[in-house]
Short mmCIF file of C-alpha atoms and ligand atoms in Angstrom, two decimals:
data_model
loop_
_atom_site.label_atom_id
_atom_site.label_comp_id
_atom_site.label_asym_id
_atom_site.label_seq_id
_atom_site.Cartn_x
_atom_site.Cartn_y
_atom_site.Cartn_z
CA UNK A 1 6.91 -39.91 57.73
CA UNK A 2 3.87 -41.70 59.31
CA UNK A 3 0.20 -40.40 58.98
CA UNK A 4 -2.79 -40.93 60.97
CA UNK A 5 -5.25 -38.83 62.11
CA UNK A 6 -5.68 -41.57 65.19
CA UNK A 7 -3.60 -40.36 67.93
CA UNK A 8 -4.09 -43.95 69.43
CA UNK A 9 -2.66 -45.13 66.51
CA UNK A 10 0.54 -42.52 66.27
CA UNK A 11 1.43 -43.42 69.70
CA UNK A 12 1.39 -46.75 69.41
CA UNK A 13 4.07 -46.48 66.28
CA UNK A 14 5.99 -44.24 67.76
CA UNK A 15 6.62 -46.70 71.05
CA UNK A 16 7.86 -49.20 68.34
CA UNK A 17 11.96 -49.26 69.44
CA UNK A 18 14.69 -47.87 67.37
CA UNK A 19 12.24 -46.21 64.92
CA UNK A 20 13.62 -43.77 62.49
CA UNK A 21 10.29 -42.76 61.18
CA UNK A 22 8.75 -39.13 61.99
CA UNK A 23 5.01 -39.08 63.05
CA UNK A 24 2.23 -36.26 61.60
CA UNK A 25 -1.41 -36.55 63.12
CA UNK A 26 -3.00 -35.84 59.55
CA UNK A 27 -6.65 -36.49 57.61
CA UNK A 28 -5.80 -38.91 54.45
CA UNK A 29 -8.07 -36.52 52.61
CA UNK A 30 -6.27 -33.36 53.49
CA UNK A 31 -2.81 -34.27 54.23
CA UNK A 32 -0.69 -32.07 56.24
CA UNK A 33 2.21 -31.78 53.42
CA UNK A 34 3.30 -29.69 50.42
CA UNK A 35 2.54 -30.33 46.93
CA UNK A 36 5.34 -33.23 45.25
CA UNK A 37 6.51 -33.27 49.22
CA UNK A 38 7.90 -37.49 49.12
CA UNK A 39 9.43 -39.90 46.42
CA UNK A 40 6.91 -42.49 47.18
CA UNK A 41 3.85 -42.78 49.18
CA UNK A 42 2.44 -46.43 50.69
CA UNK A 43 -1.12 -46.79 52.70
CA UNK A 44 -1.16 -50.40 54.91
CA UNK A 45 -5.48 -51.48 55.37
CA UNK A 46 -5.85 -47.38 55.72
CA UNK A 47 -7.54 -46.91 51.66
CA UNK A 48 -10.89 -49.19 52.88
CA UNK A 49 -11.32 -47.05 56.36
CA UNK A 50 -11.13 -43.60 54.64
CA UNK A 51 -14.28 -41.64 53.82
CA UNK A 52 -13.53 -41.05 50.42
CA UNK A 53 -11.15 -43.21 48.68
CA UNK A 54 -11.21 -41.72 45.46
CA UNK A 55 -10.26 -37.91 46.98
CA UNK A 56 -6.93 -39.97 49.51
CA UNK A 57 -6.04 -41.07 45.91
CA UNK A 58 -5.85 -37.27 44.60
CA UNK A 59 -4.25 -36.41 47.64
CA UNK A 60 -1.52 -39.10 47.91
CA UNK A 61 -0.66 -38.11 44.18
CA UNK A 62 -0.45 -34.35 45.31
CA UNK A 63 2.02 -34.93 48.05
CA UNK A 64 3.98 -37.00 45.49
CA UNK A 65 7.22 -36.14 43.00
CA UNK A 66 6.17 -36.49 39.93
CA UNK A 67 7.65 -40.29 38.68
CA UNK A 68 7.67 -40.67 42.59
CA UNK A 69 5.53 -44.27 43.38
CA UNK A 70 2.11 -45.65 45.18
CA UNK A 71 1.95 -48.77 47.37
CA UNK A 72 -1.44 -49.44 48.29
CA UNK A 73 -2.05 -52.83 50.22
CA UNK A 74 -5.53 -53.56 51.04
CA UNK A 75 -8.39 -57.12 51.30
CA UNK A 76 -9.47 -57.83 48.33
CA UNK A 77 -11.71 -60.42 46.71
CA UNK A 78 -11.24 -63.77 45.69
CA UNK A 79 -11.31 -64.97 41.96
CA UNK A 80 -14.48 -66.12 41.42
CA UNK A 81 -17.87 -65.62 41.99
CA UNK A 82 -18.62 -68.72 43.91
CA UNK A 83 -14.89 -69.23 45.86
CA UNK A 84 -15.72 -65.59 47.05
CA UNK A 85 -18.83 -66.03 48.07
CA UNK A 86 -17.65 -68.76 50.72
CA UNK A 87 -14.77 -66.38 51.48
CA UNK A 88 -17.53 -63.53 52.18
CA UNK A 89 -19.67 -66.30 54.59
CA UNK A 90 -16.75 -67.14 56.15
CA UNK A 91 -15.76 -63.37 57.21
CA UNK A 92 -19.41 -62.68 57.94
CA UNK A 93 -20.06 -65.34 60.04
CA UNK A 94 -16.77 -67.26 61.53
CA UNK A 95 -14.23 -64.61 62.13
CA UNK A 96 -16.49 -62.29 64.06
CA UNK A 97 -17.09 -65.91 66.59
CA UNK A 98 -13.45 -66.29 66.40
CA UNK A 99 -12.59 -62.68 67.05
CA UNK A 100 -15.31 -62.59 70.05
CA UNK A 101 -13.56 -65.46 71.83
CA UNK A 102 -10.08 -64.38 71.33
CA UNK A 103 -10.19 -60.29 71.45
CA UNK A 104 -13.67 -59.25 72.78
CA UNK A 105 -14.04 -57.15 69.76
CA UNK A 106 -16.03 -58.93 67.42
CA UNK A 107 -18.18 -55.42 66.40
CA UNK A 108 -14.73 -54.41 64.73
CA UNK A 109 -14.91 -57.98 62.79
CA UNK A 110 -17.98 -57.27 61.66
CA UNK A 111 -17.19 -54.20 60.49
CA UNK A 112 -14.09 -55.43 58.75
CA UNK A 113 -16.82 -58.69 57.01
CA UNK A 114 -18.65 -55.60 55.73
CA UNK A 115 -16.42 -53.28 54.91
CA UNK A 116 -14.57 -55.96 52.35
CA UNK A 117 -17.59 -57.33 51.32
CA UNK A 118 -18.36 -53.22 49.80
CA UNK A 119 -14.60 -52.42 48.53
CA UNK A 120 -13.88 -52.47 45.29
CA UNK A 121 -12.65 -55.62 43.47
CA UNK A 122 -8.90 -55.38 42.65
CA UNK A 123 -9.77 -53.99 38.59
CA UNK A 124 -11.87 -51.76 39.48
CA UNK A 125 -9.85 -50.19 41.91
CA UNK A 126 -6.89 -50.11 39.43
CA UNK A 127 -9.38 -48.07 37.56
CA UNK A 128 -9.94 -45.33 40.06
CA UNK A 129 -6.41 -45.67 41.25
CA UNK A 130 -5.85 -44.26 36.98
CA UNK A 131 -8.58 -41.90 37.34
CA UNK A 132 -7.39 -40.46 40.20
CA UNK A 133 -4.22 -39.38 37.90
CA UNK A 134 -2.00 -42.06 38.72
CA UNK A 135 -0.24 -44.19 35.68
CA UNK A 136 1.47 -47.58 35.18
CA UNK A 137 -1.27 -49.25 37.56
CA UNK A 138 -0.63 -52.77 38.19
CA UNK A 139 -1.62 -54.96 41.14
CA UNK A 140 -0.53 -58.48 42.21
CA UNK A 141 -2.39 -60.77 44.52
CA UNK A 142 -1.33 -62.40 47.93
CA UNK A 143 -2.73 -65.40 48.99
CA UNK A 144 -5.25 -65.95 46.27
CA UNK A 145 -6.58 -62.08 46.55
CA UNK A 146 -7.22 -61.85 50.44
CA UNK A 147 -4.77 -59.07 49.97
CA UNK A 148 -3.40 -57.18 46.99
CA UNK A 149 -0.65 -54.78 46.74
CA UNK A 150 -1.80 -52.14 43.84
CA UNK A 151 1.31 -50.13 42.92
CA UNK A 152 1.23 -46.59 39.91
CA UNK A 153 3.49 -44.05 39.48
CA UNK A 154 2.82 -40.32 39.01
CA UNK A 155 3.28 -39.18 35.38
CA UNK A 156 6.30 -37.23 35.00
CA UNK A 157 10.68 -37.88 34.98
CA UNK A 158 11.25 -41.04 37.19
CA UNK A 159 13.06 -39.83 40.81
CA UNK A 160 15.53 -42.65 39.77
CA UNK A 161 18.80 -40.55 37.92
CA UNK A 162 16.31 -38.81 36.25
CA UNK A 163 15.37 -41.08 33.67
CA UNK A 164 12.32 -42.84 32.12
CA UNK A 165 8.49 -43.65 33.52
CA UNK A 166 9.22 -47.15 32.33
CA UNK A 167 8.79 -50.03 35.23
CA UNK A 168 11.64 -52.30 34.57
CA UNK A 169 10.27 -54.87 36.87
CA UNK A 170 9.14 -58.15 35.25
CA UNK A 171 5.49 -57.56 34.79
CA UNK A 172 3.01 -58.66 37.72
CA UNK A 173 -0.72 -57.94 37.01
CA UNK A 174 -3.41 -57.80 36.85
CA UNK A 175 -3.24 -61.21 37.18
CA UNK A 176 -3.63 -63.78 40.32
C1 SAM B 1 -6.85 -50.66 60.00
S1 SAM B 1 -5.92 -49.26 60.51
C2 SAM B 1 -4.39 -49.57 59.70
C3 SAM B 1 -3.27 -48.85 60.34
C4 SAM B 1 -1.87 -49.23 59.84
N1 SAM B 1 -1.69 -48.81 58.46
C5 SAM B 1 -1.58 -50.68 60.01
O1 SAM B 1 -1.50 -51.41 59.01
O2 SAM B 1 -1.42 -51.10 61.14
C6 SAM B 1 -6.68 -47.96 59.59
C7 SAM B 1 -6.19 -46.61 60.04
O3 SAM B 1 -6.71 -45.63 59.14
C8 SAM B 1 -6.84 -44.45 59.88
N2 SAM B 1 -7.70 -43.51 59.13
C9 SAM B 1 -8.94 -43.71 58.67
N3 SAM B 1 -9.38 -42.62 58.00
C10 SAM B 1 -8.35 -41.72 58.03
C11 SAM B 1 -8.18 -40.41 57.51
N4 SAM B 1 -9.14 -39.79 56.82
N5 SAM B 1 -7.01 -39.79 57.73
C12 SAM B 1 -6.01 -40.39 58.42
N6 SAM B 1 -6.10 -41.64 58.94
C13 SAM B 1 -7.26 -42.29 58.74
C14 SAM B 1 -7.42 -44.91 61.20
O4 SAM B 1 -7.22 -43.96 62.22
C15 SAM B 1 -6.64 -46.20 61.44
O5 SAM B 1 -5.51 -45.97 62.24
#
């Protein structure tokens, strides 16, 4: 089930061929579901855009089983103060050239320069992602932090025969 509250964006999934997934035109922070509704719950570069992160991350753990899983995957900052800075120049100043040559959109570009440059480094969201009420929060990093993949699970039996919260996967973060 696929959830946008762009109908742009619904239509343009839905002309993807052979798709088996249903489409809901939804708000992130008022989702059109019941309470413990899905088994997991994943948001693609949608977390960033939303008005209120902190209230999709209540509301993606209401919709979810309890011991049912989160996949976020968002930008997210470089290690280091200084290798991030010249990551930050560069999406301030060369991607939105790049983008105006090749797309004609380069406002989006610098909206997506600024809106990295203000979201949350990869702890701290872990942090919210656990005050939000999720558990087991770990993130791993993808090409040196331009994008991380933060996973949790709600607390409660796993969906998985109905056994443990434990993650049995080898361990991945937080580290790069
Ligand atoms: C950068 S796009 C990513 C879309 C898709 N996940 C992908 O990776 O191609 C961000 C999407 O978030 C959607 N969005 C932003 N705020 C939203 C909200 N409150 N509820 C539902 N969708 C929202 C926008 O409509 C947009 O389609």
């Amino acid at each position: 089930m696929a959830c946008d509250f762009s109908l742009g964006m619904l239509q343009a999934g839905a002309r993807k061929p052979a798709t088996r997934v249903s489409f809901a035109a939804g708000d992130a922070l008022a989702l059109p579901f019941r309470n413990e509704a899905f088994d997991a719950v994943t948001i693609s570069f949608g977390l960033r855009n939303v008005a209120d992160a902190d209230a999709a991350l209540a509301e993606m753990l209401r919709v979810t089983r309890p011991g049912g899983r989160l996949v976020i995957c968002e930008f997210g900052h470089l290690p280091g103060r200084r290798l991030n800075a010249l990551y930050e120049r560069y999406l301030a100043a060369a991607l939105p050239l790049v983008a105006r040559r090749l797309s004609g959109h380069a406002e989006a570009y610098n909206y997506l320069a600024e809106s990295i440059a203000a979201w949350p480094a990869q702890p701290e969201l872990a942090r919210r992602i656990g005050a939000a009420g999720w558990r087991a929060v770990r993130w791993r990093n993808l090409t040196m932090g331009v994008v991380a993949v933060h996973t949790a699970r709600r607390p409660g039996p796993s969906p998985d025969a109905g056994t443990t919260e434990r993650d049995t996967r080898a361990p991945q973060g937080p580290r790069s």
